[in-house]
PDB file of C-alpha atoms in Angstrom:
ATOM      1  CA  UNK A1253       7.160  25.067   9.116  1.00 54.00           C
ATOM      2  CA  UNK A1254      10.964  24.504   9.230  1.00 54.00           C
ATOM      3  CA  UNK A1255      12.375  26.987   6.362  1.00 55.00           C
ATOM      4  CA  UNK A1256      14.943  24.960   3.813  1.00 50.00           C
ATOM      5  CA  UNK A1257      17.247  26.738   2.502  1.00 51.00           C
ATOM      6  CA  UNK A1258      17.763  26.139  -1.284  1.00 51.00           C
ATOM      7  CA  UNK A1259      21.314  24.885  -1.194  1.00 53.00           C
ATOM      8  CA  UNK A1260      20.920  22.550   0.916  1.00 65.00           C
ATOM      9  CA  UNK A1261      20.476  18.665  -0.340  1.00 80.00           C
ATOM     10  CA  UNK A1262      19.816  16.864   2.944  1.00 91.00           C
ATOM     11  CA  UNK A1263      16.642  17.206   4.785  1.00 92.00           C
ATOM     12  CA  UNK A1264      16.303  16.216   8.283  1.00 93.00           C
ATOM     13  CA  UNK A1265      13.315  13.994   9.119  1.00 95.00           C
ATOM     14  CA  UNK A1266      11.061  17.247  10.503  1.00 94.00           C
ATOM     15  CA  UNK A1267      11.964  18.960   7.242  1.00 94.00           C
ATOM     16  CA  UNK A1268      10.934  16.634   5.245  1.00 95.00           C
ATOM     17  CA  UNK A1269       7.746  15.643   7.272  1.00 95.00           C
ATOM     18  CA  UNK A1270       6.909  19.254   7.204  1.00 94.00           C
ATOM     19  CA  UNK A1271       7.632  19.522   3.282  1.00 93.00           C
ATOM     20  CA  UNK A1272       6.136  16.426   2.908  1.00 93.00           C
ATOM     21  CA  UNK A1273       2.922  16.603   4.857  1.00 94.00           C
ATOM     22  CA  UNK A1274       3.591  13.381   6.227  1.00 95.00           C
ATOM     23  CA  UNK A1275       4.103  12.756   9.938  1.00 96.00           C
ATOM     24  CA  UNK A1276       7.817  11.858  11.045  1.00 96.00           C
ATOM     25  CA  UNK A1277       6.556   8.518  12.384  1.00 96.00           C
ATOM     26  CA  UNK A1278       4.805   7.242   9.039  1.00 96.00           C
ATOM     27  CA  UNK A1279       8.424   8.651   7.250  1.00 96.00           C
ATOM     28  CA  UNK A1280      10.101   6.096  10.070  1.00 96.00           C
ATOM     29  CA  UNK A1281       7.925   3.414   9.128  1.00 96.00           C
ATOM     30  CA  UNK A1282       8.696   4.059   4.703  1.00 95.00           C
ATOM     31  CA  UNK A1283      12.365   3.721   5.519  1.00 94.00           C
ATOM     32  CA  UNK A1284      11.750   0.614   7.762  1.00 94.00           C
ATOM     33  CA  UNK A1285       9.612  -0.748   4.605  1.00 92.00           C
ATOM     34  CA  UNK A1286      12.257   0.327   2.093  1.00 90.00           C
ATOM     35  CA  UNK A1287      10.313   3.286   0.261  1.00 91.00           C
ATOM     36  CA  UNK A1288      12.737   5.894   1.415  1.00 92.00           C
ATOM     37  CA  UNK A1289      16.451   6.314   2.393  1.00 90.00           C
ATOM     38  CA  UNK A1290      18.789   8.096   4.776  1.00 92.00           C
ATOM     39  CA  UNK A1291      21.882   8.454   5.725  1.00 92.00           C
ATOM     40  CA  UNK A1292      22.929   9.449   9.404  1.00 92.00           C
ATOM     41  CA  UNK A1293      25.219  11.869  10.524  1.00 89.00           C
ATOM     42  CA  UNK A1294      27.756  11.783  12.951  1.00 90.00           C
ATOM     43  CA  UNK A1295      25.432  12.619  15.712  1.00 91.00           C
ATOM     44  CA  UNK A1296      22.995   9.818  14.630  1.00 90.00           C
ATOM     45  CA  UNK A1297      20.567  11.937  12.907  1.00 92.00           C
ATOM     46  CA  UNK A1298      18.622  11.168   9.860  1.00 92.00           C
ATOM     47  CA  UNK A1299      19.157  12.765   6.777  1.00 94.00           C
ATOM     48  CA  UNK A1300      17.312  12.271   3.377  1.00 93.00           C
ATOM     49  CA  UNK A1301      18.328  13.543   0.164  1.00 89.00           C
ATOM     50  CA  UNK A1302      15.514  16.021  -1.051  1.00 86.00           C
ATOM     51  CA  UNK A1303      14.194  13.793  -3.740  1.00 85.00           C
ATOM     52  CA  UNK A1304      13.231  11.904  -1.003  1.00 89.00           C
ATOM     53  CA  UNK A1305      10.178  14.356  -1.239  1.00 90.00           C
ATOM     54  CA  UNK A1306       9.287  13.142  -4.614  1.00 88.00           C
ATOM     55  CA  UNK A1307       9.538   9.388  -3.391  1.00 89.00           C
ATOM     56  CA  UNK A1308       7.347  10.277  -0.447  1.00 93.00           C
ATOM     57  CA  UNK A1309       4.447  12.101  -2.646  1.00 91.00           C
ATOM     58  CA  UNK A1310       4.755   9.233  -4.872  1.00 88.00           C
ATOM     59  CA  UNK A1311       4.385   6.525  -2.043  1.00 92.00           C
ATOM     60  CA  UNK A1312       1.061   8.978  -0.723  1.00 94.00           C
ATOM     61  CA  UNK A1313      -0.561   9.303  -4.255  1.00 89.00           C
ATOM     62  CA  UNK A1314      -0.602   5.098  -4.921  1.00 89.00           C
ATOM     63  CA  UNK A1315      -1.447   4.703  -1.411  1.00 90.00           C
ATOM     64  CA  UNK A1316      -4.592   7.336  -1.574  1.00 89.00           C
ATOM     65  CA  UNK A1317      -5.367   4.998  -4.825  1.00 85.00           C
ATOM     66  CA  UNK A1318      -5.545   2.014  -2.295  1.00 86.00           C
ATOM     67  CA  UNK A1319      -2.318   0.940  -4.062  1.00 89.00           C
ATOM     68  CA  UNK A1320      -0.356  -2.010  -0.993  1.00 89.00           C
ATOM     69  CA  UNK A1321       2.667  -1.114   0.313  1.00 91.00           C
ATOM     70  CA  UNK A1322       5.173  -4.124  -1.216  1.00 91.00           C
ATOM     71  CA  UNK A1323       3.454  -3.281  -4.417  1.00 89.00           C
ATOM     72  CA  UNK A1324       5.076   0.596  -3.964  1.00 89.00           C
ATOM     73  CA  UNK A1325       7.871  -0.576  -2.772  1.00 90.00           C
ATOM     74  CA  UNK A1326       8.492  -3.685  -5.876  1.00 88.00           C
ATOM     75  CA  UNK A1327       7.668  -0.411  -8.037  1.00 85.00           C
ATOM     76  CA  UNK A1328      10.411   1.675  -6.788  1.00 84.00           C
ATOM     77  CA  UNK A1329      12.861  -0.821  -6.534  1.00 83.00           C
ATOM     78  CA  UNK A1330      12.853  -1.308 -10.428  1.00 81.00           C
ATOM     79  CA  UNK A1331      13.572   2.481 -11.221  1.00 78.00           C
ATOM     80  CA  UNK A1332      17.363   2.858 -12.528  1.00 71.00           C
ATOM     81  CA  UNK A1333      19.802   3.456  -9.768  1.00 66.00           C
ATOM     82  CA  UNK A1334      17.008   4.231  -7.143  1.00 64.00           C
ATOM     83  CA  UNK A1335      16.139   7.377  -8.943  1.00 72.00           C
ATOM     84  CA  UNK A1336      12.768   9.058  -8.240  1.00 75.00           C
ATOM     85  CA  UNK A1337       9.653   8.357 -10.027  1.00 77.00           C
ATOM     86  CA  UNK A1338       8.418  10.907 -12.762  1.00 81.00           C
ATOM     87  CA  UNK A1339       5.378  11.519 -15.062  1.00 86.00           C
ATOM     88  CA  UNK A1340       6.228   9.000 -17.257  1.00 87.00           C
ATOM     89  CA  UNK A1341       6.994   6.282 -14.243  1.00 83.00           C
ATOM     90  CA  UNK A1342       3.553   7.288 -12.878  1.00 81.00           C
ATOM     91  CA  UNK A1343       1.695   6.687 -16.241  1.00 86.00           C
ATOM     92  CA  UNK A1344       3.709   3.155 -16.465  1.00 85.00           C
ATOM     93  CA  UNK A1345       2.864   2.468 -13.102  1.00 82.00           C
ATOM     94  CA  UNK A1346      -0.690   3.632 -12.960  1.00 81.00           C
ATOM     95  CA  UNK A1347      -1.658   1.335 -16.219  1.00 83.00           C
ATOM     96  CA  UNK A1348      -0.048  -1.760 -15.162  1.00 83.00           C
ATOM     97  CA  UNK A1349      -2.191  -1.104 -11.403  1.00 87.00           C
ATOM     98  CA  UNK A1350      -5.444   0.043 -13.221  1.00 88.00           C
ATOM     99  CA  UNK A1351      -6.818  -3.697 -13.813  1.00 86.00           C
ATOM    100  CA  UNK A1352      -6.108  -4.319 -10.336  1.00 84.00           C
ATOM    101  CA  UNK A1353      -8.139  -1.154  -8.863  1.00 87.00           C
ATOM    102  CA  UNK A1354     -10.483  -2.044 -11.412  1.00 90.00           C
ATOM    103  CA  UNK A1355     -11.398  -5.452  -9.755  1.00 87.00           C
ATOM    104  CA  UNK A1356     -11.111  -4.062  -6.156  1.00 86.00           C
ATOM    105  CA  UNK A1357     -13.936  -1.088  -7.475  1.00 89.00           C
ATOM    106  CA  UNK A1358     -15.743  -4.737  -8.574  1.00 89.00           C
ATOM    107  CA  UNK A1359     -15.223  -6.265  -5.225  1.00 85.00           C
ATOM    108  CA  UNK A1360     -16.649  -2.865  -3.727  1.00 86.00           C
ATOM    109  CA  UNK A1361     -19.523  -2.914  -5.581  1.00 87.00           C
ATOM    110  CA  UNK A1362     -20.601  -6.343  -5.077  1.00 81.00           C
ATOM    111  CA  UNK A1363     -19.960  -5.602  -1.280  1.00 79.00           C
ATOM    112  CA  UNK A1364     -22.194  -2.314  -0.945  1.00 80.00           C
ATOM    113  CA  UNK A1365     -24.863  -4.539  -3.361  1.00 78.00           C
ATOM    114  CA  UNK A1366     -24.865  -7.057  -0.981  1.00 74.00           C
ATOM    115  CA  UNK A1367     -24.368  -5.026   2.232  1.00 72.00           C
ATOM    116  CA  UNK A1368     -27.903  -3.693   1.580  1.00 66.00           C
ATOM    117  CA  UNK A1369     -29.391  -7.370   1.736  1.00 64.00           C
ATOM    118  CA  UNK A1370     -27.700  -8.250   4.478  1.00 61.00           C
ATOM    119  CA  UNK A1371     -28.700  -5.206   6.319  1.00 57.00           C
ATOM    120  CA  UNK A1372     -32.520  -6.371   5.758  1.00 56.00           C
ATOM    121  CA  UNK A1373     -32.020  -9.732   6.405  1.00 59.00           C
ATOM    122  CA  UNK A1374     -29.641  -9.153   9.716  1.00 57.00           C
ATOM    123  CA  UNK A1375     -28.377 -12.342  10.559  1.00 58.00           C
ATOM    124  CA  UNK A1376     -25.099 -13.003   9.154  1.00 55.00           C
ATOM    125  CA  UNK A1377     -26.167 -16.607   8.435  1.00 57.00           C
ATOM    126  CA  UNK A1378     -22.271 -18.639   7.677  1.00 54.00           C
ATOM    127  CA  UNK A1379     -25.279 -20.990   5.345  1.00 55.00           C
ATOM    128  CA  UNK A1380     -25.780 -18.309   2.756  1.00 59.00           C
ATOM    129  CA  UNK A1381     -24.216 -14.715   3.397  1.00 63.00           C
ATOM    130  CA  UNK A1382     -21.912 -13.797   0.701  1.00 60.00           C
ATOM    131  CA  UNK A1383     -20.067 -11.358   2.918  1.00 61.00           C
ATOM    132  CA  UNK A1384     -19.084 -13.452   5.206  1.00 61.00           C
ATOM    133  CA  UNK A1385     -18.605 -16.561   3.566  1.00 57.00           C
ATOM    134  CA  UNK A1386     -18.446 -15.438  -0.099  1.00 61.00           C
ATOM    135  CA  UNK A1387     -17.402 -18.592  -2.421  1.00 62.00           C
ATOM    136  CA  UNK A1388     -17.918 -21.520  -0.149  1.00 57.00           C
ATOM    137  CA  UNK A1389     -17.894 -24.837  -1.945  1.00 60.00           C
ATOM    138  CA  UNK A1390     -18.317 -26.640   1.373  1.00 60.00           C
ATOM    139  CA  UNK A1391     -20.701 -24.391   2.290  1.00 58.00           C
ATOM    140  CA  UNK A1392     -22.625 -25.915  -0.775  1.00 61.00           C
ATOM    141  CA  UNK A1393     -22.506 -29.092   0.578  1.00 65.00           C
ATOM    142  CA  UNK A1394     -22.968 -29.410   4.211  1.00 62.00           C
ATOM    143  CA  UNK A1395     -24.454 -26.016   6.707  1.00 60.00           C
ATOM    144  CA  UNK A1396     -23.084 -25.009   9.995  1.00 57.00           C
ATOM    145  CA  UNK A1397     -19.556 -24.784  11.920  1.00 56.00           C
ATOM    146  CA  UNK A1398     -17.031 -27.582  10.398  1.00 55.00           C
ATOM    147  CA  UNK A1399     -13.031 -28.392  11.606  1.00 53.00           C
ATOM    148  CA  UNK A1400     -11.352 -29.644   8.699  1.00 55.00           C
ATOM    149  CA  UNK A1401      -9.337 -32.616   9.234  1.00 57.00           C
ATOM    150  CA  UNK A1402      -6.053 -31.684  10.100  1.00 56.00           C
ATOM    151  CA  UNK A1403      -3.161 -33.226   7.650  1.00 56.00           C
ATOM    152  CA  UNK A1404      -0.711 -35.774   9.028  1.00 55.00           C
ATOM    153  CA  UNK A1405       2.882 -33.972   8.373  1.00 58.00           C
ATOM    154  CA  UNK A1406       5.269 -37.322   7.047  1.00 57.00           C
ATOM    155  CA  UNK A1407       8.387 -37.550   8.757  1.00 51.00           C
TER     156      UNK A1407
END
């Protein structure tokens, strides 16, 4: 692991992926998405301030939590002067997210419930399997493979 000397305040992309845990290519991809920052040095290297550590264990922790992306990202962007997120961001953050985890931990259990069905029954039918057509008014109405009319664009 790439040793950082204490006074430094710019990490190069293999420090921080080492600090970090993360792998240089997923910290390429957070900067392309607008999680994380760098500048570049004369020699076109990256450099990232060292809260970027922080902001990457931040971006991990929602995403472990099955937290999107954009959501992160919307998050960040609303913290004062790009700062880094701390306890009290998380605790903000985590109870405005919980009612959404809370319906996807619905939506999971419905799925494994009805996984086990499906399982038995094997065939997938589009008439009546709620996993692969969950919700279907039309499905209601009329069985089998259907185009829907396609809508005349006016001019």
């Amino acid at each position: 692991m790439p040793q950082i000397p204490q006074t430094l305040h710019e990490l190069s992309v293999g420090q921080l992926s080492a600090r970090s845990g993360a792998a240089v290519s997923a910290l390429h991809f957070y900067e392309s998405k607008g999680l994380i920052s760098s500048t570049r040095t004369s020699g076109n290297q990256r450099r990232y301030a060292r809260d970027a550590l922080r902001r990457v264990a931040f971006v991990r922790a929602a995403q472990r939590v099955g937290i999107p992306l954009a959501t992160i990202r919307d998050a960040l962007a609303e913290l004062p002067e790009e700062r880094t997120p701390n306890r009290e961001d998380w605790a903000r953050l985590s109870e405005l997210w919980r009612k959404e985890l809370d319906e996807r931990i619905g939506q999971l259990h419905r799925l494994r419930d009805h996984l086990t069905d499906c399982i038995g029954c094997g065939c997938l039918s589009l008439e009546t399997c709620v996993l692969s057509n969950p919700d279907d008014i039309t499905g209601e109405r009329i069985t089998g493979s259907r185009l829907m009319p396609e809508r005349r664009q006016s001019s």
